[in-house]
Coordinates of C-alpha atoms and ligand atoms in Angstrom, one line a residue:
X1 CA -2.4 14.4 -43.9
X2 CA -4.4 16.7 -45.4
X3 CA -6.8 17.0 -42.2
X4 CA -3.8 17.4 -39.7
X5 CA -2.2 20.5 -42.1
X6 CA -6.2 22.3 -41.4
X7 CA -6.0 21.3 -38.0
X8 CA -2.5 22.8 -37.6
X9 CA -2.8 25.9 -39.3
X10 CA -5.8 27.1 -37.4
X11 CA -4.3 25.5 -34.0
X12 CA -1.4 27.9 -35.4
X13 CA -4.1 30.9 -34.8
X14 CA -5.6 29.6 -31.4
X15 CA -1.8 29.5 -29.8
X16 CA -0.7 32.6 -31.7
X17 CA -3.4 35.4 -32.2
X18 CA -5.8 33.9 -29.2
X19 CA -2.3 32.8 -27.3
X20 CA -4.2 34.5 -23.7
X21 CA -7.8 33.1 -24.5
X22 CA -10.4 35.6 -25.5
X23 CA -8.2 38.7 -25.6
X24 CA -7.2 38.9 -29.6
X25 CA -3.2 39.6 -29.2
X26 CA -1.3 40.0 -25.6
X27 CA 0.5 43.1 -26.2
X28 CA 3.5 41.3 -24.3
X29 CA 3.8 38.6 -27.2
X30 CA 5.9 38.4 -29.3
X31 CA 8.8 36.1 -31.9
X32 CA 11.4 35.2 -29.8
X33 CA 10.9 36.8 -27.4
X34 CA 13.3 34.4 -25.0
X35 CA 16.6 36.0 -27.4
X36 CA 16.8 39.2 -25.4
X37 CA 16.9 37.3 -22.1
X38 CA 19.5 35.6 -20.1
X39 CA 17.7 32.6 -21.7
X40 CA 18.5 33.5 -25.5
X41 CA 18.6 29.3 -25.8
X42 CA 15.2 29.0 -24.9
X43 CA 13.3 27.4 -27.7
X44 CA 16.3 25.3 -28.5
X45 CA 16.0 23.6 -24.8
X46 CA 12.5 23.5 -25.5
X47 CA 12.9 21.3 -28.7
X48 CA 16.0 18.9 -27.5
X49 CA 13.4 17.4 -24.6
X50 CA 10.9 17.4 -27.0
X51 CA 12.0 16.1 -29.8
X52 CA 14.2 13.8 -28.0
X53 CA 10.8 12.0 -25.7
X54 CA 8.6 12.4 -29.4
X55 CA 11.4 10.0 -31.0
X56 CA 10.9 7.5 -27.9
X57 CA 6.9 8.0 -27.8
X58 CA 5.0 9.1 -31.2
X59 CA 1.8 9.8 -28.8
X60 CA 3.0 12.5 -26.9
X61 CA 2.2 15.2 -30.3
X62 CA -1.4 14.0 -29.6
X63 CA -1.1 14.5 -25.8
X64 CA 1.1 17.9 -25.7
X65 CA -1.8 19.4 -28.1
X66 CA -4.3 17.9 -26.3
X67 CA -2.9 19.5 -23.0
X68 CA -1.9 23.0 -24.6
X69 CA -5.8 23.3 -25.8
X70 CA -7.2 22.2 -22.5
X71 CA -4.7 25.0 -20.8
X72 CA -6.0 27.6 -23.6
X73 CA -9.1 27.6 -23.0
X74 CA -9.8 28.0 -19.5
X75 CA -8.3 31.2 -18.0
X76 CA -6.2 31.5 -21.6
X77 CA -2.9 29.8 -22.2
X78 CA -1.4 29.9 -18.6
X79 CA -0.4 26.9 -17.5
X80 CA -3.0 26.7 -15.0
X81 CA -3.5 23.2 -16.1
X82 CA -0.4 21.9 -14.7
X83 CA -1.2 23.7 -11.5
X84 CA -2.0 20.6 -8.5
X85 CA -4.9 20.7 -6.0
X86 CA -3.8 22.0 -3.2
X87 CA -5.5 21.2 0.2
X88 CA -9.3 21.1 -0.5
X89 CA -9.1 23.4 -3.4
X90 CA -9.3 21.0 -6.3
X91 CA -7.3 22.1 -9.9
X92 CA -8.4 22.3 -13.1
X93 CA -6.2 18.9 -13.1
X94 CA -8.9 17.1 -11.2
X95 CA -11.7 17.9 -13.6
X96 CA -13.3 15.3 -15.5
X97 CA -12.1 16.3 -18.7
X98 CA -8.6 16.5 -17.8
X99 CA -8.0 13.4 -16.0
X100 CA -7.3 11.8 -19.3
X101 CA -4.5 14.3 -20.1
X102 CA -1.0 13.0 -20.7
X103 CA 2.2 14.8 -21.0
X104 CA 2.5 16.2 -18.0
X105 CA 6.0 14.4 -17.6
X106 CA 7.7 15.9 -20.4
X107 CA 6.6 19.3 -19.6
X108 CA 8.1 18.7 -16.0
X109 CA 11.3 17.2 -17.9
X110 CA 11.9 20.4 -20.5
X111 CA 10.9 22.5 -17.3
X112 CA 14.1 20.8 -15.2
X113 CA 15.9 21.3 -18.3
X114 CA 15.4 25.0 -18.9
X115 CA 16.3 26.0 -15.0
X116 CA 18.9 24.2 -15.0
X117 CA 20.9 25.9 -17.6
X118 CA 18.9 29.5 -16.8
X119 CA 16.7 29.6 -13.9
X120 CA 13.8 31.6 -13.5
X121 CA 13.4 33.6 -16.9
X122 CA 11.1 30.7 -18.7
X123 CA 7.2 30.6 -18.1
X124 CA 6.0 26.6 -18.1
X125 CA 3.1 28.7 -20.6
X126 CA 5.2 29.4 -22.9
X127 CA 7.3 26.1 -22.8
X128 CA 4.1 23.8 -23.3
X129 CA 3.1 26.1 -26.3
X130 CA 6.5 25.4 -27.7
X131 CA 6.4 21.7 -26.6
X132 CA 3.5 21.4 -28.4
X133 CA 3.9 23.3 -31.9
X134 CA 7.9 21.1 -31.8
X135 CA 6.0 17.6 -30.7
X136 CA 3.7 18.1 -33.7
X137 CA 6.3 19.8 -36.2
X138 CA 8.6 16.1 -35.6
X139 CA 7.5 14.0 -38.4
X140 CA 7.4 17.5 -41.2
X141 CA 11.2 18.6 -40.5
X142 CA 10.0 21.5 -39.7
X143 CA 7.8 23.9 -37.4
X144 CA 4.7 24.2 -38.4
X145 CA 3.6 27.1 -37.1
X146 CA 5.0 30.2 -35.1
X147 CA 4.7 30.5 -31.8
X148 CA 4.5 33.7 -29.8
X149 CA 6.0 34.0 -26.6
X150 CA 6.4 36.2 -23.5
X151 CA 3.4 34.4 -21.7
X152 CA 3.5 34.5 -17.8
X153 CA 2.3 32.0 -15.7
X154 CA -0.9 31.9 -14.4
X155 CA -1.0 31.3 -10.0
X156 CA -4.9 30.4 -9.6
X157 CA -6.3 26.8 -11.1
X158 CA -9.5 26.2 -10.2
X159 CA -12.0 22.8 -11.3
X160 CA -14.7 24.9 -10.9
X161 CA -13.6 27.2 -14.4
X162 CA -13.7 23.8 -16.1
X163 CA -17.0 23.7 -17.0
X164 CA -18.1 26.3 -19.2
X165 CA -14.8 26.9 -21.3
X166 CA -14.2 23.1 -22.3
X167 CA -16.7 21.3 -23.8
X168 CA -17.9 17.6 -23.2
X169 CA -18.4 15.2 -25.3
X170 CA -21.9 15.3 -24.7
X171 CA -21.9 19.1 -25.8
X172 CA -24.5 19.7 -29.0
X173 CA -23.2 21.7 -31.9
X174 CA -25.0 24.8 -30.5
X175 CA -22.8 24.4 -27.4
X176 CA -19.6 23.8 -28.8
X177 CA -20.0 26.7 -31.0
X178 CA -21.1 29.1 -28.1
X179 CA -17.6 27.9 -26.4
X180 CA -15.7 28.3 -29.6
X181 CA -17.2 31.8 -30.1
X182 CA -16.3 32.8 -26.7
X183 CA -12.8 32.3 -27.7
X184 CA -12.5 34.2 -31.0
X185 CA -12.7 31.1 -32.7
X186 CA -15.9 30.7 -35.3
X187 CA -17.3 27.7 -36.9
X188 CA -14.1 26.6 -38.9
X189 CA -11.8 27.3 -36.3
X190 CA -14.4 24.6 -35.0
X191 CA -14.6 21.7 -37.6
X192 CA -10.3 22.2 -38.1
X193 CA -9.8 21.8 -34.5
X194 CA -12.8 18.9 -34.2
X195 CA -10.2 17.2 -37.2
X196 CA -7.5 16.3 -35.3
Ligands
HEM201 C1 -14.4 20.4 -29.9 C2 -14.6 19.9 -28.7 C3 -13.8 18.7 -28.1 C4 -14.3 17.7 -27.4 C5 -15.7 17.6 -26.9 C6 -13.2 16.8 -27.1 C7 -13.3 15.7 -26.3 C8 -12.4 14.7 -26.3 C9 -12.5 13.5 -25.6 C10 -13.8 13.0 -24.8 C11 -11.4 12.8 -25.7 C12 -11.1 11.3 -25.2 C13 -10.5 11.4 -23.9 C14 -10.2 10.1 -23.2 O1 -9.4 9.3 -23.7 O2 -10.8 9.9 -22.2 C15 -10.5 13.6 -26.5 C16 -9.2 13.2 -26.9 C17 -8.4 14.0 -27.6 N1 -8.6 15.3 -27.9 FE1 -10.3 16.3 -27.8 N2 -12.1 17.3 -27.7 C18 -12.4 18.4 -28.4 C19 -11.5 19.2 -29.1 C20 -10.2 19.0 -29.2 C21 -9.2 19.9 -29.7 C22 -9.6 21.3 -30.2 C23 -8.0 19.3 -29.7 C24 -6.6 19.8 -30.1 C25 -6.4 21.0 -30.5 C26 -8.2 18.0 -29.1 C27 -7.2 17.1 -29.0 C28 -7.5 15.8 -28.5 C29 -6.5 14.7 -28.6 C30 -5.1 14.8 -29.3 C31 -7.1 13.6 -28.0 C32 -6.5 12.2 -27.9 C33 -5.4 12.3 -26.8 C34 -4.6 11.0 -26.6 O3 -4.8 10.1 -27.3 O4 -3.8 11.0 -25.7 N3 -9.5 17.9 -28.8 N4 -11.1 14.8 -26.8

């Protein structure tokens, strides 16, 4: 328990003050951002899906977090990762490190959701940070962490940014620090997030 609280308080700072990768705060971000839209129901949509698939699967916390960090850190939190390959130009989907990823679904679901009841004002970057913080928050009660939002969606997703931004699991400490440290995110950002 005590693990997952370190883990999500400095996830908290990866999706909040590093929310666009390396740059420290997107000027754009901000609380609630989606209340002065024509989507002021935003988050809630957000967490009904969520919460809703959570209570049918306890694994998806796991995979939502999994794919939020993947996202983050190549090309910053953009959604790039649920971009498909299109023609011979291969996602960052079809990298080896992402073929394991899960979750997809229930983004796609909460993504339905949201245009349905107010099309076109919700970025999918912003709904799989909230996915993720409300999939993880379930089992407290509560959320455990802010999340920013304002994020647009990113249009390019490319394997070949893969490598170099997420590590392997071959990767020595030296690399994963160099890849951490690229990001704003120094040594315990590293052993916090290694926790989960
Ligand atoms: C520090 C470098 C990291 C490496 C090298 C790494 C590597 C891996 C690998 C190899 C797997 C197994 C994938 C498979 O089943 O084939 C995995 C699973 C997982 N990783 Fe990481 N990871 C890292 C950091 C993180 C971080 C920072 C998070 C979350 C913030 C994370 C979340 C997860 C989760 C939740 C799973 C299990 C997913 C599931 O059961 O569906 N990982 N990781």
């Amino acid at each position: 328990m005590k693990t997952l609280l370190v883990f999500v308080l400095v996830f908290l700072s990866l999706t909040m003050v590093y929310g666009a990768g390396k740059a420290p705060v997107k000027p754009g971000l901000r609380l609630d951002f989606y209340k002065s839209t024509r989507c002021p129901q935003a988050e809630q949509l957000v967490k009904q899906v969520t919460e809703a698939r959570v209570r049918r699967d306890a694994t998806l916390g796991a995979k939502l977090i999994r794919l939020h960090y993947h996202d983050c850190f190549v090309k910053g939190c953009d959604a790039s990762i649920l971009l498909d390959t299109v023609g011979t130009t291969q996602s960052e989907k079809d990298a080896r490190p992402n073929l394991s990823l899960g979750g997809f679904d229930v983004i796609d679901e909460i993504k339905t959701r949201v245009e349905n009841v107010c099309p076109g004002i919700v970025s999918c970057a912003d709904i799989l940070a909230l996915a993720a913080r409300d999939a993880v928050s379930l089992p407290f009660n509560r959320p455990m962490w802010n999340v920013l939002t304002g994020r647009k969606d990113g249009r390019v997703s490319l394997l070949s940014d893969v490598t170099g931004n997420l590590p392997s699991p071959f990767s020595n400490f030296a690399t994963l620090q160099n890849l951490f440290s690229n990001k704003n995110l120094d040594i315990n950002d590293l052993v916090a997030l290694s926790g989960n």
